Coordinates of C-alpha atoms in Angstrom, one line a residue:
M19 CA 25.3 11.9 -0.1
S20 CA 22.1 9.7 -0.2
T21 CA 22.4 6.3 1.5
L22 CA 20.9 4.9 -1.7
S23 CA 23.5 6.4 -4.1
A24 CA 25.1 3.1 -4.9
V25 CA 21.8 1.6 -6.1
P26 CA 20.4 2.4 -9.6
A27 CA 17.3 4.6 -9.7
V28 CA 14.0 2.7 -9.5
P29 CA 12.5 2.0 -13.0
T30 CA 8.9 3.2 -13.8
R31 CA 5.6 1.6 -14.7
T32 CA 2.2 2.9 -15.8
L33 CA -0.8 2.3 -13.5
G34 CA -3.3 0.7 -15.8
K35 CA -4.4 2.1 -19.1
T36 CA -5.4 5.5 -17.8
G37 CA -3.2 6.1 -14.7
P38 CA 0.0 8.0 -14.2
R39 CA 3.6 6.9 -14.9
V40 CA 5.1 6.0 -11.5
S41 CA 8.1 4.3 -10.0
A42 CA 7.9 0.5 -10.0
L43 CA 8.1 0.6 -6.2
G44 CA 6.0 2.9 -4.1
L45 CA 6.5 4.2 -0.6
G46 CA 3.6 3.6 1.9
L47 CA 3.7 6.2 4.6
M48 CA 1.2 4.8 7.1
G49 CA 3.7 3.4 9.6
M50 CA 5.3 6.8 9.9
S51 CA 2.2 8.0 11.8
D52 CA 0.1 5.1 13.0
L53 CA -0.6 1.5 13.6
Y54 CA 2.9 0.1 13.8
G55 CA 4.2 1.6 17.1
P56 CA 6.3 4.7 17.6
A57 CA 8.1 6.3 14.6
D58 CA 10.9 8.8 14.5
E59 CA 9.6 11.9 12.6
A60 CA 13.1 13.1 11.7
E61 CA 14.0 9.7 10.3
S62 CA 10.6 9.4 8.5
T63 CA 11.3 12.7 6.8
A64 CA 14.9 11.6 5.9
T65 CA 13.4 8.4 4.5
I66 CA 11.0 10.2 2.3
H67 CA 13.8 12.4 1.0
A68 CA 15.9 9.3 0.3
A69 CA 13.0 7.8 -1.6
L70 CA 12.7 10.8 -3.8
D71 CA 16.4 10.9 -4.4
A72 CA 16.2 7.2 -5.5
G73 CA 13.4 7.9 -8.0
L74 CA 10.5 6.6 -5.9
T75 CA 7.7 8.9 -7.2
L76 CA 4.6 7.1 -5.8
L77 CA 3.9 8.2 -2.2
D78 CA 0.8 6.6 -0.5
T79 CA -1.0 8.2 2.4
G80 CA -4.4 8.4 4.0
D81 CA -6.3 11.2 5.7
F82 CA -6.9 9.0 8.7
Y83 CA -3.3 7.9 9.2
G84 CA -2.5 9.5 12.5
M85 CA -5.7 11.6 12.0
G86 CA -4.1 13.9 9.5
H87 CA -0.5 13.7 10.9
N88 CA 0.6 11.6 7.9
E89 CA -0.5 14.1 5.3
L90 CA 1.1 16.9 7.3
L91 CA 4.3 14.9 7.5
L92 CA 4.3 14.4 3.8
R93 CA 3.7 18.1 3.1
D94 CA 6.6 19.2 5.3
A95 CA 8.9 16.5 3.8
L96 CA 8.1 17.7 0.3
R97 CA 8.5 21.3 1.2
S98 CA 11.9 20.6 2.7
S99 CA 13.1 18.6 -0.3
S100 CA 14.5 19.8 -3.6
R101 CA 11.7 18.1 -5.6
Y102 CA 8.9 19.9 -7.4
R103 CA 5.3 18.9 -6.7
E104 CA 4.9 17.6 -10.3
E105 CA 7.7 15.1 -9.8
V106 CA 5.7 13.1 -7.3
V107 CA 2.4 11.1 -7.4
I108 CA 0.4 11.4 -4.2
S109 CA -2.1 8.7 -3.6
V110 CA -4.6 9.4 -0.8
K111 CA -7.2 7.1 0.8
F112 CA -10.2 8.6 2.6
G113 CA -13.4 7.6 4.4
A114 CA -12.3 5.8 7.5
L115 CA -13.8 7.4 10.6
R116 CA -11.8 7.8 13.8
D117 CA -12.4 9.1 17.3
P118 CA -10.1 11.3 19.5
D119 CA -8.7 8.1 21.2
G120 CA -7.7 6.7 17.8
G121 CA -10.6 4.2 17.6
W122 CA -12.5 3.3 14.5
S123 CA -16.1 3.9 13.8
G124 CA -16.9 2.9 10.2
Y125 CA -16.6 4.4 6.8
D126 CA -18.3 7.4 5.1
S127 CA -18.2 7.6 1.3
R128 CA -21.3 9.7 0.7
P129 CA -20.7 12.2 -2.2
E130 CA -20.8 15.2 0.2
A131 CA -18.4 13.4 2.5
V132 CA -16.0 12.7 -0.4
K133 CA -15.7 16.4 -1.2
N134 CA -15.3 17.3 2.5
F135 CA -12.5 14.8 3.0
A136 CA -10.8 16.0 -0.2
A137 CA -11.0 19.7 0.9
Y138 CA -9.2 18.9 4.2
S139 CA -6.6 16.7 2.5
L140 CA -5.7 19.4 -0.1
R141 CA -5.2 21.8 2.7
R142 CA -3.1 19.5 4.9
L143 CA -1.0 18.4 1.9
G144 CA -0.5 22.0 0.8
T145 CA -1.4 21.2 -2.8
D146 CA -4.0 22.1 -5.4
H147 CA -4.6 18.5 -6.5
I148 CA -4.4 14.9 -5.4
D149 CA -3.0 12.6 -8.0
I150 CA -4.9 9.5 -7.1
Y151 CA -7.9 9.6 -4.7
R152 CA -9.6 6.5 -3.4
P153 CA -12.0 5.3 -0.7
A154 CA -10.2 3.2 1.8
R155 CA -13.0 0.7 1.9
L156 CA -16.4 0.2 0.3
D157 CA -19.1 2.0 2.3
P158 CA -21.9 -0.6 2.6
A159 CA -24.5 2.3 2.8
V160 CA -23.4 4.0 -0.4
P161 CA -23.5 2.6 -3.9
I162 CA -20.0 2.7 -5.4
E163 CA -21.4 4.6 -8.3
G164 CA -22.3 7.5 -6.1
T165 CA -18.8 7.6 -4.5
V166 CA -17.0 7.3 -7.8
G167 CA -19.3 9.9 -9.3
A168 CA -18.4 12.4 -6.6
I169 CA -14.7 11.8 -7.2
A170 CA -15.3 12.2 -10.9
E171 CA -16.6 15.7 -10.2
L172 CA -13.4 16.5 -8.3
V173 CA -11.5 15.3 -11.4
E174 CA -13.5 17.6 -13.6
A175 CA -12.9 20.5 -11.3
G176 CA -9.1 19.8 -11.3
H177 CA -8.8 18.8 -7.7
V178 CA -8.1 15.1 -8.4
R179 CA -6.2 13.7 -11.4
H180 CA -7.1 9.9 -11.2
I181 CA -9.5 7.7 -9.4
G182 CA -8.4 4.6 -7.5
L183 CA -10.1 2.0 -5.3
S184 CA -9.0 -0.1 -2.4
E185 CA -9.9 -3.6 -1.3
V186 CA -13.0 -4.1 -3.5
G187 CA -14.1 -7.2 -5.3
A188 CA -14.4 -7.9 -9.1
E189 CA -18.1 -6.9 -9.3
T190 CA -17.5 -3.6 -7.5
L191 CA -14.5 -2.9 -9.7
R192 CA -16.6 -3.3 -12.8
R193 CA -19.4 -1.1 -11.5
A194 CA -17.0 1.6 -10.6
H195 CA -15.1 1.5 -13.9
A196 CA -18.4 1.9 -15.8
V197 CA -18.8 5.3 -14.1
H198 CA -15.3 6.6 -14.6
P199 CA -12.0 5.0 -15.6
I200 CA -10.2 3.5 -12.5
S201 CA -6.4 3.9 -12.6
D202 CA -5.6 1.3 -10.0
L203 CA -6.8 -1.0 -7.3
Q204 CA -4.9 -0.9 -4.1
I205 CA -5.1 -4.3 -2.4
E206 CA -3.1 -6.7 -0.3
Y207 CA -0.9 -9.0 -2.5
S208 CA 2.1 -10.9 -1.4
L209 CA 3.5 -14.4 -1.2
L210 CA 1.3 -14.9 1.9
S211 CA -1.8 -13.2 0.5
R212 CA -2.7 -14.4 -3.1
G213 CA -6.4 -14.3 -3.0
I214 CA -6.7 -11.7 -5.8
E215 CA -5.3 -14.2 -8.3
A216 CA -8.6 -16.0 -8.7
D217 CA -11.0 -13.2 -9.8
I218 CA -9.9 -9.7 -8.9
L219 CA -6.6 -9.6 -10.8
P220 CA -8.0 -11.1 -14.0
T221 CA -10.8 -8.6 -13.9
A222 CA -8.4 -5.7 -13.3
R223 CA -6.4 -6.8 -16.3
E224 CA -9.5 -7.2 -18.4
L225 CA -10.5 -3.6 -17.6
G226 CA -6.9 -2.2 -17.9
I227 CA -6.7 -1.3 -14.2
G228 CA -3.4 -1.4 -12.4
I229 CA -2.6 -2.9 -9.1
T230 CA -0.8 -1.2 -6.2
A231 CA 0.1 -4.1 -3.9
Y232 CA 0.3 -3.2 -0.2
G233 CA 1.4 -5.7 2.4
V234 CA 4.0 -7.1 0.1
L235 CA 6.1 -7.9 3.1
A236 CA 3.1 -9.2 5.0
R237 CA 3.5 -6.4 7.6
G238 CA 7.0 -7.5 8.4
L239 CA 6.6 -11.3 8.4
L240 CA 8.3 -11.5 5.0
S241 CA 11.0 -8.9 5.9
G242 CA 13.3 -11.7 7.2
H243 CA 13.9 -9.6 10.3
W244 CA 10.9 -10.8 12.4
T245 CA 11.4 -13.1 15.4
A246 CA 8.9 -15.0 17.5
D247 CA 9.9 -13.3 20.7
R248 CA 9.6 -9.7 19.4
D249 CA 7.6 -7.4 21.8
L250 CA 5.0 -5.2 20.3
P251 CA 3.5 -2.0 21.8
G252 CA -0.2 -2.1 22.5
Q253 CA -1.0 0.3 19.6
D254 CA 0.7 -2.0 17.1
F255 CA -1.8 -3.4 14.6
R256 CA 0.0 -6.8 14.6
T257 CA -1.0 -7.5 18.2
I258 CA -4.5 -8.4 16.8
S259 CA -3.3 -9.8 13.4
P260 CA -4.0 -13.5 13.2
R261 CA -0.8 -14.3 11.3
F262 CA 1.3 -13.0 14.3
Q263 CA -0.4 -15.1 16.9
G264 CA 0.7 -18.3 18.6
D265 CA 1.0 -21.3 16.3
N266 CA 0.1 -19.2 13.3
L267 CA 3.3 -17.2 13.8
T268 CA 5.4 -20.3 14.3
R269 CA 4.1 -21.8 11.0
N270 CA 4.5 -18.6 9.1
L271 CA 8.1 -18.1 10.3
K272 CA 8.9 -21.6 9.0
L273 CA 7.7 -20.4 5.6
V274 CA 10.0 -17.4 5.9
E275 CA 13.0 -19.7 6.6
A276 CA 12.2 -21.7 3.6
L277 CA 12.2 -18.5 1.5
R278 CA 15.5 -17.5 3.2
T279 CA 17.2 -20.5 1.6
V280 CA 16.1 -19.2 -1.8
A281 CA 17.2 -15.7 -1.0
E282 CA 20.6 -16.8 0.1
A283 CA 21.1 -18.7 -3.1
K284 CA 20.5 -15.4 -4.9
D285 CA 22.8 -13.4 -2.6
A286 CA 19.7 -11.4 -1.6
T287 CA 17.6 -10.9 1.5
V288 CA 14.2 -12.4 2.2
A289 CA 12.6 -9.0 1.8
Q290 CA 14.2 -8.4 -1.6
V291 CA 13.0 -11.8 -2.9
A292 CA 9.5 -11.2 -1.6
I293 CA 9.4 -7.7 -3.3
A294 CA 11.0 -9.0 -6.5
W295 CA 8.4 -11.8 -6.7
A296 CA 5.6 -9.2 -6.6
L297 CA 7.4 -7.2 -9.3
H298 CA 7.7 -10.3 -11.5
Q299 CA 3.9 -11.0 -11.4
G300 CA 3.3 -8.4 -14.1
D301 CA 4.2 -4.9 -15.3
D302 CA 0.8 -3.8 -14.1
I303 CA 1.7 -4.4 -10.5
V304 CA 3.4 -1.7 -8.3
P305 CA 4.4 -3.0 -4.9
L306 CA 4.2 -0.5 -1.9
V307 CA 6.7 -0.9 0.8
G308 CA 6.2 0.6 4.3
A309 CA 9.9 1.4 5.0
R310 CA 10.2 3.8 7.9
T311 CA 14.0 4.1 7.9
R312 CA 16.6 4.7 5.2
P313 CA 18.3 1.2 5.6
R314 CA 15.0 -0.6 5.1
L315 CA 14.3 1.6 2.1
A316 CA 17.7 0.9 0.6
E317 CA 17.1 -2.9 1.1
A318 CA 13.7 -2.6 -0.6
Q319 CA 15.0 -0.5 -3.5
A320 CA 17.6 -3.1 -4.3
A321 CA 14.8 -5.6 -5.1
T322 CA 14.0 -3.7 -8.3
T323 CA 17.3 -4.8 -9.8
L324 CA 16.9 -8.5 -8.7
T325 CA 16.1 -10.7 -11.6
L326 CA 14.3 -14.0 -10.9
T327 CA 14.5 -16.8 -13.4
Q328 CA 11.8 -19.3 -13.9
A329 CA 13.7 -21.7 -11.7
D330 CA 13.9 -19.1 -9.0
L331 CA 10.1 -18.5 -9.2
S332 CA 9.5 -22.2 -9.0
A333 CA 11.8 -22.4 -5.9
I334 CA 9.9 -19.5 -4.3
E335 CA 6.6 -21.3 -5.1
Q336 CA 7.9 -24.4 -3.5
A337 CA 9.0 -22.5 -0.4
I338 CA 5.7 -20.7 0.0
P339 CA 2.9 -22.3 -2.0
A340 CA -0.3 -20.3 -2.6
G341 CA -2.5 -20.6 0.4
A342 CA 0.2 -21.7 2.8
A343 CA -0.2 -18.8 5.2
A344 CA -1.5 -19.6 8.6
G345 CA -4.3 -17.3 9.7
S346 CA -6.4 -14.7 7.9
R347 CA -4.9 -11.4 6.9
Y348 CA -7.1 -9.4 9.2
A349 CA -9.0 -10.2 12.4
T350 CA -12.6 -11.3 11.8
P351 CA -14.3 -7.9 12.5
L352 CA -11.9 -6.2 10.1
M353 CA -12.4 -8.9 7.4
R354 CA -16.1 -8.0 7.3
D355 CA -15.1 -4.5 6.0
L356 CA -13.4 -6.1 2.9
D357 CA -15.5 -6.2 -0.2
S358 CA -12.6 -8.1 -1.8
E359 CA -13.2 -11.0 0.6
R360 CA -16.9 -11.5 -0.2

């Protein structure tokens, strides 16, 4: 019996005007292979199976997560499940360059690179098509029109179903959409990261582009489980994340405690309120959660049944006002890679 059997199946939403119908909550797989310390592969597979059983159909990966490991993990999990390929929507990011030691060396979104990356992803995933294919970041050396045009050729050939983007600004979004319809923009959006509300979200809505919101729990800060004395392994991304450092962490955890008061009044957890808040920002927004275990997945799934009244939303806003987060969402060198922050 699934550990999620007591919770109703996740409802569905459509990603923009041209995108696929997906679960209102997606599962981000990155932490099962990379950047958040060691993960248990057996539990990761069991968590993917539990997500499928619960009706989560949107599975997000990247060809550089664990240098291909994440795609292979997803392939094996799908093969060992009872689900058919057409029941799931696989979203793949590409373009980030790694070295054998796991280091980072830029982005490559040249048209010939796009097709090369796609060929390897199709093979690792064991599928004949990728449902949503997107560059992880804007390659400053390649016009977005060239990158999107190359993916459009993959769409025409049947290797890709939909084109997405990640962490781009409003102007880039418009230019890309003029070449080929964009299904969704994957971008960080949470109670602690609300920068898209000024220009990017209105532009996406004007163009009919959906939002897949990653970092909805602020990399664990909004989980309600984080403590100031938590030890992190050296390979954990959060060791260099400004919001987890010194006074920033102290201030951010105070915001979490304010949100906990709201959550307790709703008989919910901090994580569930944070996810429900994102769900309540519009039917065009699909939060991604990076649950690596079945209990964390069950907690996140329950957020889809949590109704927030206008009074609840006002209380949440009072607990964590826009712009209240201490520290930028990435370290300075990584912020320079974000077209969305320019």
